[in-house]
Coordinates of C-alpha atoms and ligand atoms in Angstrom, one line a residue:
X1 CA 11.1 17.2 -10.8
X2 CA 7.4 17.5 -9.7
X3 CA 5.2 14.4 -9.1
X4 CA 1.9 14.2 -8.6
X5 CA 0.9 11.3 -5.7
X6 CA -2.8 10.5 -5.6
X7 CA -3.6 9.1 -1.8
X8 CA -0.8 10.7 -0.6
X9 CA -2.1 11.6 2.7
X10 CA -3.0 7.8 3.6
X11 CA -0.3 5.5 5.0
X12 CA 2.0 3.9 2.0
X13 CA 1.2 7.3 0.5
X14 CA 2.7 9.3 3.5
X15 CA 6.0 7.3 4.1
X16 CA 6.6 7.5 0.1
X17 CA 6.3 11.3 -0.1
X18 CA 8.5 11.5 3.1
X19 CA 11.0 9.6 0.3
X20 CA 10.1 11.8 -2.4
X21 CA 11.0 14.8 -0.9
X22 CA 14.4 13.6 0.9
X23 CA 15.3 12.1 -2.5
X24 CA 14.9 16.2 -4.1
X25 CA 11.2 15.6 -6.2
X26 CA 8.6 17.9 -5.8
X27 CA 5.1 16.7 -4.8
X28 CA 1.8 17.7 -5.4
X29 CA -1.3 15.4 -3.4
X30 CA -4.7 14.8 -4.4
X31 CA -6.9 13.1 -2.0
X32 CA -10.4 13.1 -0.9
X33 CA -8.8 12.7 2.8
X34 CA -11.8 9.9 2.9
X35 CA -9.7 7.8 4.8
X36 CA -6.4 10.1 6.1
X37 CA -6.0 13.3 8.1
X38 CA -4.8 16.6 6.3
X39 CA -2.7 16.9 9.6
X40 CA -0.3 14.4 8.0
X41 CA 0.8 17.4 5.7
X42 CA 2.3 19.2 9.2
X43 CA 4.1 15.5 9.8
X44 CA 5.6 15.4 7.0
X45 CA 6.9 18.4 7.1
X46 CA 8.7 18.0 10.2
X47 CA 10.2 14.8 8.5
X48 CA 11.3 16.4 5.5
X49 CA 11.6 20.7 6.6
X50 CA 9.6 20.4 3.0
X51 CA 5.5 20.9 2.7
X52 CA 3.8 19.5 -0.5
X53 CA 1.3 21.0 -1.7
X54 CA -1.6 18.9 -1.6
X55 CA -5.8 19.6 -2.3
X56 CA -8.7 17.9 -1.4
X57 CA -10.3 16.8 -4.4
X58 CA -12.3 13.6 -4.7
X59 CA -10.5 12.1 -8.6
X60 CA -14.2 10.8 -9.0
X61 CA -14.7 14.4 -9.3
X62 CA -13.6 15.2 -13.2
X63 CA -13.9 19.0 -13.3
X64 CA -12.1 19.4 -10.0
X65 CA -9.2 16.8 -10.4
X66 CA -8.7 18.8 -14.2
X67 CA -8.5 21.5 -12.5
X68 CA -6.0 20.4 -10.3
X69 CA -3.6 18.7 -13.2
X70 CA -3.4 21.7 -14.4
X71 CA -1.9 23.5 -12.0
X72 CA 0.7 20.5 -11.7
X73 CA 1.0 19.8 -15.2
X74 CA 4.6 20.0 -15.2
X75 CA 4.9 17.3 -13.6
X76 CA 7.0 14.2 -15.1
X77 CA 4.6 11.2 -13.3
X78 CA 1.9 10.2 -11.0
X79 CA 2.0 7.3 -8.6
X80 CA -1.7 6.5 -8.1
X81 CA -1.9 5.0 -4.5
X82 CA -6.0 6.3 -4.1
X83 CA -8.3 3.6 -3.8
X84 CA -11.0 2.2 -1.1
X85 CA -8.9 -1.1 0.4
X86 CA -10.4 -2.8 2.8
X87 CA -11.0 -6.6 0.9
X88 CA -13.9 -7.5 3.6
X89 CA -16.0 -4.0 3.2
X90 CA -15.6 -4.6 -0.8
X91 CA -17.5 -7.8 -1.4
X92 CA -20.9 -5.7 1.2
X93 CA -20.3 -2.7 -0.9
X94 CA -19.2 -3.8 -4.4
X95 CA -20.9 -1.0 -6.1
X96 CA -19.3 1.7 -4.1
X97 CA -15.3 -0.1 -4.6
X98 CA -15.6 -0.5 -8.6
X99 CA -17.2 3.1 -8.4
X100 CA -14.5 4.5 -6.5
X101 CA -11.5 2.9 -7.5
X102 CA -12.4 2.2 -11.2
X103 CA -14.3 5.7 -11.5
X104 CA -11.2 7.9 -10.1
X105 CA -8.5 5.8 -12.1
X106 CA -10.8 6.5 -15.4
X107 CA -11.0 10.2 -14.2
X108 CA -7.0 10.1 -13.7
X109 CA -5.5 8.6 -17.1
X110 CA -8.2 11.7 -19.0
X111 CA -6.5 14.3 -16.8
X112 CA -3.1 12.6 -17.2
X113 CA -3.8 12.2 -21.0
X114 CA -5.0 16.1 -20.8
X115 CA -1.9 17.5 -19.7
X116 CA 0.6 15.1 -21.0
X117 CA 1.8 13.6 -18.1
X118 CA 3.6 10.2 -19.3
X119 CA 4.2 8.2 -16.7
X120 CA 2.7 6.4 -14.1
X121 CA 3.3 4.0 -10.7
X122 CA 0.3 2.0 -9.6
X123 CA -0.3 0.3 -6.5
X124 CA -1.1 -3.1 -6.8
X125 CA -1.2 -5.8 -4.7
X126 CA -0.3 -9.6 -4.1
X127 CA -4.3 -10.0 -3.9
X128 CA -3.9 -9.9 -7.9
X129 CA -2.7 -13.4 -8.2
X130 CA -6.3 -14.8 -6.6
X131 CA -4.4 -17.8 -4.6
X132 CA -1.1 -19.2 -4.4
X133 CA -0.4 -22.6 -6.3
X134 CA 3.5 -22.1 -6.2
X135 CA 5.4 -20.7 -3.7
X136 CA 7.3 -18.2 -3.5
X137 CA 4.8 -16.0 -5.5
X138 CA 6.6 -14.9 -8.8
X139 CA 5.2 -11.7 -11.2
X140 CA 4.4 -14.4 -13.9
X141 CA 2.8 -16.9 -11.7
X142 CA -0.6 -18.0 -13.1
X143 CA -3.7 -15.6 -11.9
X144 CA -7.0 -16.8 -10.6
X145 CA -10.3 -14.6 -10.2
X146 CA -10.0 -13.1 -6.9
X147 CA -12.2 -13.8 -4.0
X148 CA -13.3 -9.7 -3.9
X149 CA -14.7 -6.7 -5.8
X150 CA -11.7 -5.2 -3.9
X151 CA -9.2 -7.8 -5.7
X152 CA -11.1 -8.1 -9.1
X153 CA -10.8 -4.1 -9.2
X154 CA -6.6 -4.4 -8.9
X155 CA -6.9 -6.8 -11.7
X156 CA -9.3 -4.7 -13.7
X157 CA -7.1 -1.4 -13.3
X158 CA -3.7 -3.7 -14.7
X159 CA -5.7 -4.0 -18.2
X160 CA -7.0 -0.8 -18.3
X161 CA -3.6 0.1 -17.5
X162 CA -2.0 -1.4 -20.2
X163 CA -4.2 -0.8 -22.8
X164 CA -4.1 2.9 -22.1
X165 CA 0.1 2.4 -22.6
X166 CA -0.6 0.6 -25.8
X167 CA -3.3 3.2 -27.1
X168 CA -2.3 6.4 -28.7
X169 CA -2.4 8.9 -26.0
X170 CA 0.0 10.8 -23.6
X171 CA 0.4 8.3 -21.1
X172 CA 3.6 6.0 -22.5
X173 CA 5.0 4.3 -20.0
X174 CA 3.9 2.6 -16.6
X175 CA 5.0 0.1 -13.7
X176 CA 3.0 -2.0 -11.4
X177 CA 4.4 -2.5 -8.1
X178 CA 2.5 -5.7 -6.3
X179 CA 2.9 -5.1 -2.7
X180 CA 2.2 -8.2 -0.2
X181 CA 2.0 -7.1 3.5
X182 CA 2.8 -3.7 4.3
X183 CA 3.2 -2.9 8.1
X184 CA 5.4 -1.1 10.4
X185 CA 5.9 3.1 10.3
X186 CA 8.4 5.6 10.0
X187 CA 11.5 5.7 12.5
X188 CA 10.1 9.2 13.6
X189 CA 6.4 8.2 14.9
X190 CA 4.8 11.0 13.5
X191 CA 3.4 9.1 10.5
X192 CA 1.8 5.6 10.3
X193 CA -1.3 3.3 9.8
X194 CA -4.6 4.3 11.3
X195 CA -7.5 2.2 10.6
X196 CA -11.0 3.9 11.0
X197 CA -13.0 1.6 12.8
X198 CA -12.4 -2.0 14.1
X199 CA -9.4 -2.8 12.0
X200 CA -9.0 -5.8 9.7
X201 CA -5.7 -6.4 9.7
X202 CA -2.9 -8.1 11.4
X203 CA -1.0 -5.5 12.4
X204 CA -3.7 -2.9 13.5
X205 CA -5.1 -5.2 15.8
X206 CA -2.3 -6.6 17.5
X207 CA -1.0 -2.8 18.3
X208 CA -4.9 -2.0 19.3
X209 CA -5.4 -5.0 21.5
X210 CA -2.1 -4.2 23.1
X211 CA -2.9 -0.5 23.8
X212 CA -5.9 -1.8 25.3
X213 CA -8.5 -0.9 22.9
X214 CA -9.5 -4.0 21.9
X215 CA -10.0 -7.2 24.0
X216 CA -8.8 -9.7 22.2
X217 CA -7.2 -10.7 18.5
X218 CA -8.8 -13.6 16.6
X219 CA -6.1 -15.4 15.5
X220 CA -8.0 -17.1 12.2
X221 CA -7.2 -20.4 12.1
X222 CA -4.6 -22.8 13.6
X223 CA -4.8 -25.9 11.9
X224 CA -3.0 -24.8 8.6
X225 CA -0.3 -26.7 6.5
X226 CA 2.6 -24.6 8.1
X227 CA 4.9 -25.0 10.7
X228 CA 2.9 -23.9 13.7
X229 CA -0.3 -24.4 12.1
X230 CA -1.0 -20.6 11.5
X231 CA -1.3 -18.3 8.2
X232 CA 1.8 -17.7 6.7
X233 CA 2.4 -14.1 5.5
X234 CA 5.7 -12.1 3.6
X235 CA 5.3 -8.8 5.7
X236 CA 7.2 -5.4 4.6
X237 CA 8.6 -2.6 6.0
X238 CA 6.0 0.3 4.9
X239 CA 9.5 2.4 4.8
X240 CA 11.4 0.0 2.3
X241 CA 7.8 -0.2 0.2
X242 CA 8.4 3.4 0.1
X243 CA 12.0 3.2 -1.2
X244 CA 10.5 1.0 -4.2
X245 CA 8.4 3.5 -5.3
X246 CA 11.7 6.3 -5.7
X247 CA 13.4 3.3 -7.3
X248 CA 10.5 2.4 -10.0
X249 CA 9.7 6.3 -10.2
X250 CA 13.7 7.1 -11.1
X251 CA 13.6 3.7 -13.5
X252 CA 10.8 6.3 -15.5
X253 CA 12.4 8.7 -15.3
X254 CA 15.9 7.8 -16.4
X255 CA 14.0 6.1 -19.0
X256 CA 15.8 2.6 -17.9
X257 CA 12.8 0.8 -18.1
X258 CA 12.6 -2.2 -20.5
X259 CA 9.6 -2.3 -21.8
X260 CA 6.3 0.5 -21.4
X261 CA 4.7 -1.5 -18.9
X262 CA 6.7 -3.4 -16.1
X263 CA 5.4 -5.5 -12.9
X264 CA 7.7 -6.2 -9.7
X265 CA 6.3 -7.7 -6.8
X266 CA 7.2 -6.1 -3.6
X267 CA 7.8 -8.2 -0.9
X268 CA 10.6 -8.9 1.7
X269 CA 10.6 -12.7 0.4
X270 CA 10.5 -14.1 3.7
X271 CA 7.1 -15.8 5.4
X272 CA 6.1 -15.3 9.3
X273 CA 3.2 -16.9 10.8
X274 CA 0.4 -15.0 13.2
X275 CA 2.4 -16.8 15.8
X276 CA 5.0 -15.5 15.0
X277 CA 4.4 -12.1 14.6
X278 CA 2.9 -12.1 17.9
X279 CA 6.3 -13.5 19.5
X280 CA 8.1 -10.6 17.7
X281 CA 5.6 -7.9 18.9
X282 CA 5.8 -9.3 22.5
X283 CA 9.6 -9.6 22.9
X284 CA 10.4 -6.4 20.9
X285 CA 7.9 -3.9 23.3
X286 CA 7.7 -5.8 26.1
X287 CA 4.2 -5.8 26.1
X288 CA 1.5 -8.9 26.2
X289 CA -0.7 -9.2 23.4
X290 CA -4.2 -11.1 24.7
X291 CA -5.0 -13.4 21.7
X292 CA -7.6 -16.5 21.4
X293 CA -7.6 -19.2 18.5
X294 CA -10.5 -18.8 16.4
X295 CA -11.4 -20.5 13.4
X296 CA -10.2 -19.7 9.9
X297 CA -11.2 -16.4 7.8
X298 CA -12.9 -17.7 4.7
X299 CA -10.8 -17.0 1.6
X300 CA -7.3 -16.9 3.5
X301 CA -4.9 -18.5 2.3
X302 CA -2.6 -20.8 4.5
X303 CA 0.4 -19.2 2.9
X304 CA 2.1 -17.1 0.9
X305 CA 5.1 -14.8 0.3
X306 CA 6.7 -13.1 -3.1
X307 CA 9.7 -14.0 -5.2
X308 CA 10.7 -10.2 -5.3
X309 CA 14.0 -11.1 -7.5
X310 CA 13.0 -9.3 -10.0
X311 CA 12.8 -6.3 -8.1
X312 CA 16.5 -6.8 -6.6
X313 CA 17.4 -7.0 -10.7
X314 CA 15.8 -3.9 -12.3
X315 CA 15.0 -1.4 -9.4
X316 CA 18.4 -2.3 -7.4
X317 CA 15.8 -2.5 -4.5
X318 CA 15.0 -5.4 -1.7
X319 CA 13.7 -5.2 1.6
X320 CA 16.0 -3.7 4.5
X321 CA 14.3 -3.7 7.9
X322 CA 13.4 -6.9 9.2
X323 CA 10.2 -8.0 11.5
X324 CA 11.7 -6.8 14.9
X325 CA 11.9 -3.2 13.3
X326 CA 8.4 -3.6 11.7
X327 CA 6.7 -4.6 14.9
X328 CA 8.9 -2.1 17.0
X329 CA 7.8 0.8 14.6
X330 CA 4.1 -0.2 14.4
X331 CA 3.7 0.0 17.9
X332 CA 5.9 3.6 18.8
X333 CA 3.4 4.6 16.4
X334 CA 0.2 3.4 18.3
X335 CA 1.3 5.0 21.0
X336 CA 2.4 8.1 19.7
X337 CA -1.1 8.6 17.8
X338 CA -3.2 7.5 20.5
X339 CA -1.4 10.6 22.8
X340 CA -1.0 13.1 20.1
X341 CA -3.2 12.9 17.5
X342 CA -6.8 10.7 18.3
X343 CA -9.3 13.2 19.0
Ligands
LIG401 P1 -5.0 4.4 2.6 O1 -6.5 4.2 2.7 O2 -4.3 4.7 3.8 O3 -4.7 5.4 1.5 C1 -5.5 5.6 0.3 C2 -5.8 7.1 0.2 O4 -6.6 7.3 -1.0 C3 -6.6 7.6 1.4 O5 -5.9 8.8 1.9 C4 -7.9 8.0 0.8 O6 -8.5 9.2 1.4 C5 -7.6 8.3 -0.7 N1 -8.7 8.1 -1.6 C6 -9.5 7.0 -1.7 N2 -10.4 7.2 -2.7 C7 -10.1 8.4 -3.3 C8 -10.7 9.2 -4.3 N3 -11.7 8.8 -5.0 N4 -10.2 10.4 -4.5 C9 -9.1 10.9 -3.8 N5 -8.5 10.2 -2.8 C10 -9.0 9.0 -2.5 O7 -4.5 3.0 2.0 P2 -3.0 2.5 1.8 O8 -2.8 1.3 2.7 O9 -2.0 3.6 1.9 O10 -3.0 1.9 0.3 C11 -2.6 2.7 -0.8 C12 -2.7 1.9 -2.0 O11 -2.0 0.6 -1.9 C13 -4.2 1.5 -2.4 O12 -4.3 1.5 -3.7 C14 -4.2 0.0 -1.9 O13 -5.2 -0.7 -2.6 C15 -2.8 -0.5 -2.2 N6 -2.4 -1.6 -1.4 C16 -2.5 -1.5 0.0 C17 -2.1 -2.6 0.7 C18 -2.1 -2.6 2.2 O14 -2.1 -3.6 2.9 N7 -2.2 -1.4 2.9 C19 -1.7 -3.8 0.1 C20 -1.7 -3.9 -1.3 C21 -2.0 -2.8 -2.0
LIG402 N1 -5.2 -12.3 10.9 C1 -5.6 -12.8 12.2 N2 -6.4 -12.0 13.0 C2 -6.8 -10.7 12.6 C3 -6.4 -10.3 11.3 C4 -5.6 -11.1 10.5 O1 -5.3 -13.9 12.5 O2 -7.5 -10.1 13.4 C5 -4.4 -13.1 10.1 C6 -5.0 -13.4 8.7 O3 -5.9 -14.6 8.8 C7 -3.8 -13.6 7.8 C8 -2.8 -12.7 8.4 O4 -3.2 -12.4 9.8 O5 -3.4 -15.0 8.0 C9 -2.6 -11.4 7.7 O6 -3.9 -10.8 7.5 P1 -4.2 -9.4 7.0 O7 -5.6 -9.1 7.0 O8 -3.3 -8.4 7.8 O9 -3.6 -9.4 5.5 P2 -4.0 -10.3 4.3 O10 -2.9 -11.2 4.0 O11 -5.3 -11.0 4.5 O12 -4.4 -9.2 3.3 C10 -3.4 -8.4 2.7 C11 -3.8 -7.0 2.4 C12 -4.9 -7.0 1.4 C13 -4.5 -7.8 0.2 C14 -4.1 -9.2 0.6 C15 -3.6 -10.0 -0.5 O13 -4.3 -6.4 3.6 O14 -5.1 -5.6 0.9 O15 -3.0 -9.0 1.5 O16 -2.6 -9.3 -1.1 F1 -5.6 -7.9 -0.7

């Protein structure tokens, strides 16, 4: 069975075509390679022994991406993982993130409709929920308006989403996955996150700071609610957020989902502070990590980690690898792209 992964090339979209293949689907990429390397096509391949084929198309681009669904339009589903993502960038270049990540979703459901391709895995994220008045985080906990264009255009794509199910078109069936904090990267090193530019997240800039690229982490804000007064966070293995994506994918496929459009929140249901991921880093590499307190982010959150139940019930999926193997993999990783592959 051929799928079609949108982003494929970036980092959830890599490790999740790395599962693809080893669970026997076919894949076919689109991406822009805005933010990702085509050079990820020759790791995966030494994953896998499998190369999919993949073309550089911008989905804003509607003749192109046609084009391009209709050389793959046997294929049974899409999982759309394209989008601009950084929540910071968004709320300087709101134009540019509802643009991009509205336009090419548009731009995707008319070439989906166009070939009849039914079903569909979106990306979403625990930024959907706005903040956190009950913990742990559950799919039908209340949503606020999010504090970003970046946020508000997750949100947006879930109506669009369903109302495209709803309407009378070829696209009939559809699952949101709502991933909270993907780190880590594959056992093998040859696949992982690389931020362009001064990262924004955790886990980027703890490996970066460590490999000596950076001087110091921020850690944002000490003097939280939580046990050792930093931001509380449910981390996952980018690997086991990979697995979810086979399990949803096979629920569509099997046709064993419940109803036509299904949310599971993807999360390893557990919280770690900065601090603590820190500790972890240090003790699993054996490597000091220079950090300084520094006051809080504004629109952080002091906490907040995912009831992924739900998940465990439908998909038969929950989180396997645990911090030490996130923080170990993260930085093999670093290291391995800052020898082999930085240019
Ligand atoms: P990424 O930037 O590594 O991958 C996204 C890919 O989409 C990139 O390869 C980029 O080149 C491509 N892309 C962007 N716009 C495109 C366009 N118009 N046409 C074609 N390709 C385009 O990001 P990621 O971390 O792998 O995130 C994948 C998805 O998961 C995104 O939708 C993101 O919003 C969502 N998500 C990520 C996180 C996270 O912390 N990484 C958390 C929650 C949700
Ligand atoms: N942090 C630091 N220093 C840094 C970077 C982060 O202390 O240099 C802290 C943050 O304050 C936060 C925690 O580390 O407490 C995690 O921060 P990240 O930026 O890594 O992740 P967020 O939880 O802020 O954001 C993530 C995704 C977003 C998504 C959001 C809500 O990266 O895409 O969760 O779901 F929108």
């Amino acid at each position: 069975m051929k799928i079609i992964v949108t982003g494929g090339t970036g980092y959830i979209g890599s490790h999740t075509v790395v599962e693809l293949l080893k669970a026997g689907f076919e894949v076919a990429i689109i991406d822009n390679l805005y933010n990702s390397e085509e050079s990820v096509l020759d790791r995966i391949e030494t994953i896998t022994s499998k190369r999919p084929a993949f073309e550089a198309i911008d989905l804003c681009d509607n003749e192109a991406s046609l084009s391009f669904f209709r050389k793959h339009q046997d294929a049974v589903a899409v999982i759309h993982f394209a989008a601009l993502k950084a929540v910071g960038e968004s709320v300087k270049k709101a134009i540019w993130y509802y643009e991009n990540n509205l336009g090419s979703t548009f731009n995707l459901f008319k070439c989906m409709n166009d070939v009849g391709i039914p079903s569909i895995i979106f990306s979403s994220s625990a930024t959907i929920y706005g903040k956190y008045p009950e913990l742990p985080v559950k799919e039908n906990s209340p949503k606020f308006p999010t504090s970003s264009p970046y946020g508000s255009s997750k949100q947006m794509i879930k109506t669009i989403l369903k109302d495209t199910i709803i309407g009378e078109n070829e696209i009939k069936n559809g699952i949101s996955l709502r991933y909270f904090n993907p780190i880590g990267a594959h056992e093998s090193a040859l696949i992982g996150e690389a931020p362009k530019g001064i990262p924004n997240n955790l886990l980027p800039y703890i490996t970066q700071t460590a490999i000596g690229l950076r001087d110091s982490l921020s850690v944002f804000g000490a003097d939280y609610d939580t046990p050792d007064g930093t931001a509380v966070r449910d981390y996952i293995h980018v690997v086991d957020l990979a697995h979810a994506h086979v399990k949803a994918l096979q629920r569509l496929v099997n046709e064993e989902n419940e109803t036509d459009y299904e949310v599971f929140n993807i999360g390893a249901g557990k919280g770690y502070s900065v601090l603590q991921v820190i500790e972890a880093f240090e003790r699993m590499n054996d490597v000091k990590v220079n950090y300084k307190i520094s006051p809080r982010r504004p629109g952080d959150e002091p906490m907040f980690y995912a009831d992924s139940t739900l998940a465990q019930e439908k998909l038969n999926w929950q989180a396997e690898l645990n911090i030490d193997e996130m923080v170990a993999s993260a930085w093999k990783w670093e290291a391995y792209y800052r020898e082999h592959l930085q240019k």
